[in-house]
Tab-separated table of C-alpha atoms in Angstrom:
chain	number	residue	atom	x	y	z
S	1	MET	CA	87.041	107.512	98.989
S	2	LYS	CA	84.261	107.761	101.133
S	3	SER	CA	85.187	105.343	104.069
S	4	ASN	CA	84.577	104.912	107.718
S	5	TYR	CA	88.117	104.190	108.032
S	6	ILE	CA	89.652	107.197	106.038
S	7	LYS	CA	87.069	109.763	106.273
S	8	GLN	CA	88.544	111.489	109.362
S	9	VAL	CA	90.131	114.887	109.081
S	10	LEU	CA	93.693	114.929	110.423
S	11	LEU	CA	93.169	112.092	112.807
S	12	ILE	CA	96.836	111.888	113.789
S	13	VAL	CA	96.971	115.734	114.950
S	14	THR	CA	94.544	114.691	117.684
S	15	ILE	CA	96.972	112.338	118.925
S	16	VAL	CA	99.763	113.256	121.722
S	17	VAL	CA	103.183	113.410	120.104
S	18	LEU	CA	105.514	113.200	122.799
S	19	GLY	CA	108.085	110.089	123.040
S	20	ALA	CA	108.024	109.034	119.573
S	21	CYS	CA	109.059	112.364	118.250
S	22	SER	CA	112.397	114.041	117.639
S	23	GLU	CA	113.446	116.458	120.467
S	24	ASP	CA	112.778	119.425	118.349
S	25	PHE	CA	109.115	118.711	118.492
S	26	SER	CA	108.908	116.989	121.986
S	27	GLU	CA	107.596	120.110	123.703
S	28	LYS	CA	104.647	120.592	121.402
S	29	LYS	CA	101.504	120.317	123.121
S	30	PRO	CA	98.585	117.961	121.819
S	31	THR	CA	95.950	119.598	119.749
S	32	GLU	CA	92.375	118.042	119.740
S	33	PHE	CA	91.274	119.943	116.787
S	34	VAL	CA	93.532	121.594	114.137
S	35	ASP	CA	92.336	123.147	110.790
S	36	TYR	CA	93.977	121.999	107.658
S	37	ASP	CA	95.556	125.374	106.747
S	38	GLY	CA	97.085	125.625	110.185
S	39	ALA	CA	98.488	122.039	110.292
S	40	THR	CA	99.987	122.387	106.668
S	41	LYS	CA	101.270	126.032	106.713
S	42	THR	CA	104.913	125.279	107.812
S	43	THR	CA	107.374	122.290	107.681
S	44	GLU	CA	107.411	122.479	111.678
S	45	ASN	CA	103.567	121.938	111.638
S	46	LEU	CA	103.939	119.081	109.129
S	47	MET	CA	106.546	117.578	111.266
S	48	ILE	CA	104.012	117.526	114.024
S	49	THR	CA	101.735	115.721	111.841
S	50	LEU	CA	104.310	113.217	110.838
S	51	ASN	CA	105.349	112.628	114.677
S	52	GLY	CA	101.485	111.764	114.992
S	53	ILE	CA	101.790	109.271	112.417
S	54	HIS	CA	104.931	107.761	114.109
S	55	ARG	CA	102.735	107.559	117.372
S	56	SER	CA	99.544	106.126	115.707
S	57	LEU	CA	101.702	102.912	115.060
S	58	TYR	CA	101.082	101.672	118.495
S	59	ILE	CA	97.635	103.363	119.685
S	60	THR	CA	94.668	101.075	120.523
S	61	TYR	CA	91.920	101.369	117.855
S	62	GLU	CA	88.376	99.633	118.387
S	63	ASP	CA	89.444	97.275	121.129
S	64	GLN	CA	92.675	96.457	123.104
S	65	SER	CA	94.058	93.648	120.707
S	66	GLN	CA	94.017	96.016	117.884
S	67	ALA	CA	97.107	97.999	118.895
S	68	GLY	CA	98.563	99.629	115.634
S	69	LEU	CA	101.176	97.869	113.751
S	70	GLY	CA	101.927	95.413	116.426
S	71	GLY	CA	98.374	94.086	116.308
S	72	LEU	CA	98.645	93.841	112.549
S	73	MET	CA	101.922	91.862	112.862
S	74	GLN	CA	100.195	89.548	115.099
S	75	GLN	CA	97.251	88.915	112.766
S	76	THR	CA	99.711	88.009	109.811
S	77	ASP	CA	101.574	85.643	111.954
S	78	ILE	CA	98.454	84.183	113.585
S	79	ALA	CA	97.046	83.224	110.140
S	80	GLY	CA	100.142	81.445	109.212
S	81	ASP	CA	101.707	78.053	110.347
S	82	ASP	CA	104.204	78.845	112.883
S	83	VAL	CA	102.495	80.630	115.713
S	84	VAL	CA	100.555	78.188	117.738
S	85	PHE	CA	97.423	78.694	120.125
S	86	PRO	CA	97.920	76.004	122.690
S	87	ILE	CA	94.338	76.438	124.004
S	88	THR	CA	91.244	78.442	122.927
S	89	ASN	CA	91.324	82.077	123.244
S	90	GLY	CA	89.071	84.911	121.857
S	91	TRP	CA	92.054	87.171	120.914
S	92	PHE	CA	92.343	86.915	116.982
S	93	LEU	CA	90.880	83.430	117.163
S	94	GLN	CA	88.832	83.910	114.165
S	95	VAL	CA	92.084	84.877	112.199
S	96	TYR	CA	93.688	81.943	113.526
S	97	ASN	CA	90.991	79.646	112.211
S	98	TRP	CA	90.502	81.725	108.969
S	99	SER	CA	86.955	82.349	109.605
S	100	ALA	CA	87.331	86.074	109.909
S	101	LEU	CA	89.185	86.097	106.371
S	102	SER	CA	85.994	85.080	104.775
S	103	ASN	CA	83.569	87.241	106.761
S	104	GLU	CA	83.048	90.547	105.372
S	105	ASN	CA	81.328	91.860	108.699
S	106	SER	CA	84.475	90.620	110.888
S	107	ALA	CA	86.162	93.291	113.045
S	108	ASP	CA	89.329	91.419	112.078
S	109	ILE	CA	89.189	92.337	108.363
S	110	ARG	CA	88.119	96.014	109.264
S	111	PHE	CA	91.067	96.386	111.569
S	112	PRO	CA	94.048	96.444	108.771
S	113	TYR	CA	91.701	98.175	106.236
S	114	ARG	CA	90.767	101.203	108.399
S	115	THR	CA	94.172	101.478	110.124
S	116	TYR	CA	96.411	101.380	106.941
S	117	TYR	CA	94.154	103.830	105.134
S	118	ARG	CA	94.142	106.211	108.253
S	119	ILE	CA	97.913	106.203	107.962
S	120	ILE	CA	97.695	106.792	104.147
S	121	ARG	CA	95.116	109.656	104.684
S	122	ASN	CA	97.666	111.441	107.135
S	123	ALA	CA	100.640	110.770	104.782
S	124	ASN	CA	98.782	112.405	102.031
S	125	THR	CA	98.115	115.742	104.069
S	126	ILE	CA	101.784	115.785	104.361
S	127	ILE	CA	102.770	114.881	100.931
S	128	ASN	CA	100.160	117.162	99.162
S	129	ALA	CA	101.100	120.189	101.265
S	130	THR	CA	104.823	119.938	101.446
S	131	ASP	CA	106.019	121.665	98.503
S	132	THR	CA	103.926	125.021	99.255
S	133	ALA	CA	104.836	124.953	102.981
S	134	ILE	CA	107.094	127.573	104.691
S	135	GLY	CA	110.304	125.931	105.560
S	136	SER	CA	113.821	125.047	104.151
S	137	VAL	CA	114.297	122.404	101.329
S	138	LYS	CA	116.090	120.244	103.651
S	139	ASP	CA	113.066	119.924	106.002
S	140	LYS	CA	110.606	119.549	103.306
S	141	ASN	CA	112.673	116.602	101.886
S	142	ILE	CA	112.615	115.058	105.234
S	143	VAL	CA	109.064	115.192	106.138
S	144	LYS	CA	107.840	114.541	102.526
S	145	GLY	CA	110.221	111.565	102.177
S	146	GLN	CA	108.876	109.731	105.478
S	147	ALA	CA	105.310	110.255	104.566
S	148	LEU	CA	105.971	108.882	101.039
S	149	LEU	CA	107.289	105.710	102.707
S	150	TYR	CA	104.284	105.421	105.019
S	151	ARG	CA	101.987	105.622	101.934
S	152	ALA	CA	103.973	103.051	100.107
S	153	PHE	CA	104.198	100.863	103.239
S	154	CYS	CA	100.467	101.023	103.766
S	155	HIS	CA	99.475	100.421	100.183
S	156	PHE	CA	101.880	97.379	100.179
S	157	GLN	CA	100.420	95.861	103.197
S	158	LEU	CA	96.949	96.273	102.051
S	159	VAL	CA	97.407	94.946	98.423
S	160	GLN	CA	99.117	91.650	99.949
S	161	LEU	CA	96.023	91.084	102.245
S	162	TYR	CA	93.038	91.993	99.826
S	163	GLY	CA	94.493	91.636	96.434
S	164	LYS	CA	95.760	88.263	94.909
S	165	ARG	CA	99.269	87.650	94.842
S	166	TYR	CA	101.803	89.526	92.429
S	167	VAL	CA	103.252	87.091	89.653
S	168	ASN	CA	106.447	88.139	88.103
S	169	GLY	CA	106.203	88.293	84.358
S	170	GLU	CA	102.366	88.274	84.292
S	171	ALA	CA	99.944	91.274	83.738
S	172	ASN	CA	98.666	91.344	87.242
S	173	SER	CA	95.458	92.583	86.152
S	174	GLN	CA	93.671	91.164	88.998
S	175	LEU	CA	91.795	93.736	91.509
S	176	GLY	CA	94.028	95.125	94.167
S	177	ILE	CA	93.054	97.924	96.419
S	178	PRO	CA	91.983	101.593	95.936
S	179	ILE	CA	95.049	103.668	95.527
S	180	ILE	CA	94.649	107.044	97.626
S	181	LEU	CA	96.744	109.954	96.874
S	182	THR	CA	94.410	112.668	98.009
S	183	VAL	CA	92.813	113.981	101.318
S	184	GLY	CA	89.313	114.654	99.929
S	185	ASN	CA	86.352	112.361	100.315
S	186	GLY	CA	86.059	111.151	96.727
S	187	ASN	CA	85.083	107.672	95.835
S	188	PHE	CA	87.983	105.295	94.123
S	189	PRO	CA	87.492	102.072	92.634
S	190	ARG	CA	90.038	99.203	93.072
S	191	SER	CA	93.128	99.408	90.780
S	192	THR	CA	94.703	96.475	89.353
S	193	VAL	CA	97.610	94.773	91.443
S	194	GLU	CA	100.057	95.854	88.832
S	195	GLU	CA	99.018	99.586	89.259
S	196	VAL	CA	99.235	99.397	93.003
S	197	TYR	CA	102.779	98.079	92.866
S	198	ALA	CA	103.669	100.802	90.497
S	199	GLN	CA	102.399	103.481	92.801
S	200	ILE	CA	104.270	101.914	95.537
S	201	ASN	CA	107.436	101.886	93.763
S	202	LYS	CA	107.144	105.435	92.552
S	203	ASP	CA	106.710	106.567	96.387
S	204	LEU	CA	109.683	104.480	97.207
S	205	ASP	CA	111.792	105.701	94.594
S	206	GLU	CA	111.174	109.296	95.531
S	207	ALA	CA	111.618	108.673	99.031
S	208	ASN	CA	114.982	107.258	98.379
S	209	ILE	CA	116.003	110.398	96.785
S	210	LEU	CA	114.529	112.867	99.134
S	211	LEU	CA	115.919	110.959	102.395
S	212	ALA	CA	119.448	110.825	101.352
S	213	GLY	CA	121.984	112.546	103.869
S	214	TYR	CA	119.016	112.599	106.526
S	215	SER	CA	120.199	111.559	110.178
S	216	LYS	CA	117.184	110.402	111.910
S	217	PRO	CA	116.942	111.338	115.716
S	218	ASN	CA	115.667	107.808	116.572
S	219	ASN	CA	114.531	104.608	115.171
S	220	SER	CA	110.695	105.456	115.214
S	221	HIS	CA	111.703	107.851	112.358
S	222	LEU	CA	112.233	106.542	108.683
S	223	ASN	CA	115.578	107.345	107.006
S	224	LEU	CA	117.222	106.298	103.674
S	225	LYS	CA	117.981	102.576	105.046
S	226	VAL	CA	114.357	102.137	105.830
S	227	ALA	CA	113.705	103.438	102.377
S	228	GLN	CA	116.175	100.890	100.819
S	229	GLY	CA	114.831	98.201	103.092
S	230	LEU	CA	111.263	98.699	102.019
S	231	LYS	CA	112.413	98.899	98.384
S	232	GLY	CA	113.937	95.448	98.723
S	233	ARG	CA	110.975	93.980	100.661
S	234	VAL	CA	108.585	95.025	97.962
S	235	ALA	CA	111.030	93.843	95.071
S	236	LEU	CA	111.141	90.311	96.721
S	237	THR	CA	107.414	90.060	96.754
S	238	GLN	CA	107.325	91.207	93.152
S	239	GLY	CA	109.984	88.494	92.267
S	240	ASN	CA	112.399	91.361	91.054
S	241	TRP	CA	115.340	89.588	92.485
S	242	ALA	CA	118.216	91.827	91.138
S	243	ILE	CA	116.430	94.866	92.592
S	244	ALA	CA	115.855	93.128	95.789
S	245	ALA	CA	119.358	91.999	96.309
S	246	ASP	CA	120.750	95.396	95.461
S	247	TYR	CA	118.463	97.430	97.809
S	248	ALA	CA	118.756	94.857	100.697
S	249	ASN	CA	122.546	95.153	100.400
S	250	LYS	CA	122.322	98.846	100.541
S	251	ALA	CA	119.982	98.795	103.387
S	252	ARG	CA	122.269	96.485	105.683
S	253	SER	CA	125.700	98.052	104.468
S	254	GLY	CA	127.451	99.437	107.717
S	255	MET	CA	124.914	97.789	110.122
S	256	SER	CA	125.908	94.913	112.526
S	257	LEU	CA	123.850	91.987	113.600
S	258	MET	CA	123.044	91.771	117.308
S	259	SER	CA	125.387	89.759	119.673
S	260	VAL	CA	124.107	86.273	121.001
S	261	ALA	CA	123.570	87.808	124.443
S	262	ASP	CA	121.385	90.754	123.123
S	263	TYR	CA	119.367	88.242	120.978
S	264	GLY	CA	118.220	86.527	124.210
S	265	ALA	CA	117.269	89.943	125.835
S	266	GLY	CA	113.812	90.154	124.755
S	267	PHE	CA	113.391	92.031	121.606
S	268	ASN	CA	112.146	94.896	123.599
S	269	ASN	CA	114.814	97.761	122.849
S	270	TYR	CA	114.327	99.736	119.626
S	271	ASN	CA	118.045	101.155	120.278
S	272	ASN	CA	119.302	97.694	119.476
S	273	LYS	CA	121.944	98.089	116.865
S	274	GLU	CA	120.242	95.702	114.343
S	275	TRP	CA	116.926	97.543	114.424
S	276	MET	CA	116.296	99.774	111.507
S	277	TRP	CA	112.750	100.915	112.381
S	278	GLY	CA	110.391	100.435	115.337
S	279	SER	CA	108.196	102.079	117.985
S	280	HIS	CA	109.401	102.785	121.391
S	281	ILE	CA	106.634	102.529	124.166
S	282	ASN	CA	107.494	105.085	126.853
S	283	GLU	CA	105.786	105.061	130.222
S	284	VAL	CA	103.667	108.240	129.437
S	285	GLN	CA	102.093	106.671	126.324
S	286	THR	CA	101.798	103.201	127.298
S	287	GLN	CA	98.666	101.264	126.148
S	288	TYR	CA	98.662	98.953	129.384
S	289	PHE	CA	96.644	95.829	128.115
S	290	GLY	CA	96.893	97.025	124.472
S	291	ASN	CA	100.686	96.955	124.133
S	292	PHE	CA	102.307	94.453	121.878
S	293	GLY	CA	103.942	92.948	125.064
S	294	ALA	CA	100.683	92.444	126.667
S	295	TYR	CA	99.834	89.639	123.934
S	296	MET	CA	103.372	88.634	122.540
S	297	SER	CA	105.449	88.562	125.530
S	298	ARG	CA	105.705	85.562	127.995
S	299	ASN	CA	106.232	87.459	131.271
S	300	PHE	CA	103.414	90.201	131.299
S	301	SER	CA	100.616	89.094	133.753
S	302	SER	CA	97.683	89.414	131.395
S	303	THR	CA	94.967	86.819	131.049
S	304	VAL	CA	96.109	86.004	127.406
S	305	ILE	CA	99.570	85.480	128.463
S	306	ARG	CA	98.809	83.486	131.577
S	307	SER	CA	96.253	81.178	129.945
S	308	CYS	CA	97.188	81.233	126.007
S	309	PRO	CA	100.941	81.797	125.589
S	310	LYS	CA	102.226	82.029	122.207
S	311	ALA	CA	104.038	78.877	121.064
S	312	ILE	CA	106.235	78.074	118.018
S	313	ASN	CA	105.348	75.225	115.630
S	314	SER	CA	107.064	72.404	117.165
S	315	LYS	CA	108.122	70.952	113.702
S	316	LEU	CA	109.796	74.344	113.089
S	317	TYR	CA	111.397	74.233	116.723
S	318	ASN	CA	112.916	70.974	116.153
S	319	LEU	CA	114.783	72.074	113.055
S	320	ILE	CA	116.766	74.722	115.166
S	321	PRO	CA	120.109	73.346	116.259
S	322	PRO	CA	120.895	73.437	119.906
S	323	THR	CA	123.906	75.637	119.373
S	324	ASP	CA	121.599	78.238	117.716
S	325	VAL	CA	120.882	80.976	120.060
S	326	ARG	CA	117.245	81.135	118.728
S	327	SER	CA	116.645	77.846	120.185
S	328	THR	CA	116.895	79.521	123.694
S	329	ILE	CA	113.997	82.033	123.144
S	330	PHE	CA	111.590	79.114	122.887
S	331	SER	CA	110.863	76.607	125.866
S	332	LYS	CA	110.385	73.099	124.532
S	333	ASP	CA	108.757	72.031	127.923
S	334	GLY	CA	107.151	75.501	128.565
S	335	SER	CA	108.945	76.082	132.001
S	336	HIS	CA	110.772	79.158	131.105
S	337	PRO	CA	112.989	78.635	134.321
S	338	ASN	CA	115.124	81.964	133.832
S	339	LEU	CA	111.689	83.876	133.915
S	340	GLU	CA	110.563	82.427	137.185
S	341	LEU	CA	106.734	82.322	136.109
S	342	THR	CA	104.404	81.760	138.986
S	343	SER	CA	101.595	79.251	139.136
S	344	VAL	CA	99.198	81.421	137.521
S	345	PHE	CA	101.187	81.117	134.212
S	346	VAL	CA	99.853	78.029	132.563
S	347	LYS	CA	102.634	76.234	131.063
S	348	PHE	CA	102.518	74.556	127.583
S	349	PRO	CA	105.330	73.132	125.451
S	350	TYR	CA	107.391	75.106	122.952
S	351	THR	CA	106.092	78.427	124.209
S	352	SER	CA	108.169	81.758	123.265
S	353	GLN	CA	109.955	84.230	125.426
S	354	LYS	CA	111.478	85.930	122.227
S	355	PHE	CA	109.506	89.032	123.340
S	356	LEU	CA	109.593	90.209	126.842
S	357	ALA	CA	107.784	93.005	128.643
S	358	ILE	CA	109.427	95.096	131.240
S	359	GLY	CA	107.784	93.109	133.958
S	360	THR	CA	104.635	91.349	135.032
S	361	GLY	CA	102.834	94.537	135.845
S	362	ASP	CA	104.316	96.493	133.017
S	363	SER	CA	103.426	95.256	129.495
S	364	ARG	CA	105.492	97.725	127.652
S	365	CYS	CA	107.794	96.203	124.778
S	366	ASP	CA	109.142	98.047	121.747
S	367	VAL	CA	107.873	96.663	118.667
S	368	PRO	CA	110.238	95.746	115.561
S	369	TYR	CA	109.213	96.511	112.117
S	370	MET	CA	112.460	96.343	110.385
S	371	ARG	CA	115.844	94.785	111.208
S	372	ALA	CA	119.189	94.156	109.394
S	373	ALA	CA	118.434	90.331	109.712
S	374	GLU	CA	115.726	90.477	107.189
S	375	MET	CA	117.936	92.367	104.813
S	376	TYR	CA	120.655	89.806	104.871
S	377	LEU	CA	117.700	87.051	104.245
S	378	ILE	CA	116.037	89.062	101.465
S	379	GLU	CA	119.655	89.506	99.605
S	380	ALA	CA	120.568	85.793	100.186
S	381	GLU	CA	117.220	84.614	98.707
S	382	ALA	CA	117.161	86.923	95.772
S	383	LYS	CA	120.708	86.044	94.962
S	384	ALA	CA	119.957	82.323	95.438
S	385	ARG	CA	116.988	82.464	93.029
S	386	LEU	CA	119.232	84.256	90.454
S	387	GLY	CA	121.841	81.413	90.974
S	388	GLN	CA	124.497	83.942	92.150
S	389	ALA	CA	127.520	82.344	93.594
S	390	ASP	CA	127.649	84.533	96.904
S	391	ALA	CA	124.150	83.575	98.042
S	392	ALA	CA	125.450	80.987	100.275
S	393	THR	CA	128.090	83.299	101.829
S	394	ILE	CA	125.479	85.948	102.575
S	395	LEU	CA	123.579	83.215	104.334
S	396	TYR	CA	126.654	82.139	106.036
S	397	ASP	CA	127.588	85.624	107.250
S	398	PHE	CA	124.021	85.803	108.791
S	399	GLU	CA	123.901	82.422	110.234
S	400	LYS	CA	127.321	82.553	112.031
S	401	ALA	CA	126.040	85.287	114.222
S	402	ARG	CA	122.864	83.123	115.369
S	403	ASN	CA	124.970	79.889	115.533
S	404	PRO	CA	128.691	79.823	116.026
S	405	GLU	CA	128.893	76.060	114.824
S	406	TYR	CA	127.102	76.801	111.533
S	407	VAL	CA	129.247	75.837	108.528
S	408	LEU	CA	128.854	77.200	104.804
S	409	SER	CA	126.060	75.520	103.073
S	410	THR	CA	126.797	73.388	99.998
S	411	ASN	CA	123.077	73.757	98.713
S	412	THR	CA	122.409	75.372	95.385
S	413	GLY	CA	119.410	76.059	93.377
S	414	GLN	CA	115.998	75.376	95.035
S	415	ALA	CA	117.657	73.553	97.892
S	416	LEU	CA	119.537	76.777	98.814
S	417	VAL	CA	116.263	78.759	98.481
S	418	ASP	CA	114.464	76.420	100.751
S	419	GLU	CA	117.319	76.725	103.432
S	420	ILE	CA	116.986	80.523	103.290
S	421	LEU	CA	113.086	80.262	103.633
S	422	LEU	CA	113.656	78.231	106.771
S	423	GLN	CA	115.768	80.815	108.228
S	424	ARG	CA	113.414	83.528	107.607
S	425	ARG	CA	110.676	81.270	109.466
S	426	ILE	CA	112.965	80.979	112.591
S	427	GLU	CA	114.428	84.396	112.417
S	428	LEU	CA	111.210	86.472	111.719
S	429	TRP	CA	108.892	84.436	113.903
S	430	GLY	CA	106.237	86.785	115.410
S	431	GLU	CA	107.249	89.750	113.341
S	432	GLY	CA	104.209	89.608	111.106
S	433	PHE	CA	105.798	87.901	107.874
S	434	ARG	CA	104.712	84.336	107.786
S	435	PHE	CA	101.123	84.776	105.884
S	436	PHE	CA	102.882	87.053	103.449
S	437	ASP	CA	105.590	84.720	102.933
S	438	LEU	CA	103.342	81.718	102.377
S	439	LYS	CA	101.226	83.804	99.875
S	440	ARG	CA	104.123	85.332	97.712
S	441	THR	CA	105.687	81.969	97.237
S	442	ASN	CA	102.545	80.422	96.555
S	443	SER	CA	102.871	77.900	99.287
S	444	ALA	CA	99.837	76.156	101.007
S	445	LEU	CA	99.187	76.571	104.775
S	446	ASP	CA	100.211	73.063	106.503
S	447	ARG	CA	99.731	72.945	110.253
S	448	THR	CA	99.925	69.286	110.392
S	449	GLY	CA	101.995	66.943	112.304
S	450	ALA	CA	102.996	69.767	114.639
S	451	ASN	CA	101.370	71.176	118.072
S	452	HIS	CA	98.322	72.731	116.194
S	453	ASP	CA	95.101	71.581	117.740
S	454	SER	CA	92.565	71.028	115.062
S	455	GLY	CA	89.820	71.815	117.565
S	456	ILE	CA	91.164	75.252	118.139
S	457	THR	CA	91.962	75.826	114.489
S	458	ASN	CA	88.288	74.756	113.694
S	459	GLY	CA	89.740	72.158	111.361
S	460	VAL	CA	91.678	74.594	109.263
S	461	MET	CA	95.124	72.547	109.236
S	462	ILE	CA	95.894	72.872	105.373
S	463	VAL	CA	94.709	75.682	103.089
S	464	PRO	CA	95.903	74.975	99.535
S	465	SER	CA	97.892	77.930	97.577
S	466	GLY	CA	95.282	79.751	95.508
S	467	ASP	CA	92.531	79.172	97.760
S	468	LYS	CA	90.168	82.191	97.618
S	469	ARG	CA	90.641	82.789	101.467
S	470	TRP	CA	94.235	84.028	100.747
S	471	GLN	CA	92.405	86.973	99.339
S	472	TRP	CA	90.796	88.836	102.368
S	473	LEU	CA	87.291	90.137	101.926
S	474	ILE	CA	86.965	93.881	101.733
S	475	PRO	CA	84.817	94.890	104.846
S	476	LYS	CA	81.101	95.435	103.978
S	477	VAL	CA	80.858	98.827	105.543
S	478	GLU	CA	83.634	100.047	102.993
S	479	ILE	CA	81.636	98.382	99.977
S	480	ASP	CA	78.267	100.197	101.474
S	481	ALA	CA	80.122	103.522	101.872
S	482	ASN	CA	81.774	103.201	98.266
S	483	PRO	CA	79.870	101.625	95.593
S	484	LEU	CA	82.964	101.647	93.165
S	485	VAL	CA	84.727	99.091	95.419
S	486	LYS	CA	84.013	95.422	94.207
S	487	GLN	CA	84.050	92.582	96.745
S	488	ASN	CA	86.585	89.597	96.556
S	489	GLU	CA	85.018	86.150	95.877
S	490	LEU	CA	82.700	85.230	98.681
């Protein structure tokens, strides 16, 4: 696939792999240019490349707002209805007002396309070389299994953005995205949505076998729990309820939900017992004004945060009981008394302090990609859609950890599904799920009656389900480089 985004040779090997890698490889020096044979000869070298992928999840790309997966998470929540811009701000504003989604020249739609395919290319470098590399079977399984997860995850994110939604029971012959399984520069057309999901599941199933028994050194690495969690996440999107429930249950088995005290501590420590996968931002590798915390925290002193702090949809906030710890991570009047914000921090109602940076002068904040809480919610939703009796009990087990006053729900059927979807909105706010959840459930975007300002959203307050803008345009530079790729409806 001849692309401006995935044409790079071993991009990840050029990145410093220090803090996000295991101790075995923490002494390796960064390499600016490494030949393919040298990078793939041994499993040790492949592990260095894998550590480079871990590191690439939080590097800055074309501009400081495009900070790896953290920036991509911001995009897919900002495009939804639950993150609110209280004032006009240039950061992802065209995503917030949906103008970027239908502009094939927009940097905002280039960002995910380029980023995910770069990760895929480097994952393919590992996958295609592992079997012939020098090293033990155990090491081969570890490095290949994680690379397969990266490839599956990136194809999954891409097809959700640029393809039409997957509909269980239908042919899903609509165009998805190019499936890239090699490192070469060949051109590939867009595969169907069905074909993309088939490849995603093939990679996930192999990773679930290869990573059995692997004990990862830290949460930047991907183990069997992450493989199971991704399998459950994908199955939920496909409407494969039984598979989603089964794998989500496996993924959360043996894990504990965080305490009420930990929940309000700032979502900035990837050692939290509930986190399954995340990035740790250490001082040596900080991106300063490009960190996730420089945009999504409330306490770092950046222009974005001081002038345009992120707020929660007021209608959603008002559905959170005062006895629920999650009501404490948003400030209804915007004062945030425990943060002692100075006068330079403009105050707006319903602003978030879910994510906290290390301090006003240090934007570092670890980034969560998967938590046990999501697995509870996947299992509960899938079982509710199947009509299984224990769906409400699973929801209760989850909710009790957030709200000690919560009582077992008597809802059944769609009412129970709706209750669980509400809990997803509250629990996963700011973690990159809302746009995808709206799209997979074929729901309309509805920002009306809340604290969204139609002047800031450029009038985009309602977008019906099925609107062509739910399918982001393919970047024009990609189409120019690869004539086999067809554009979505303009």
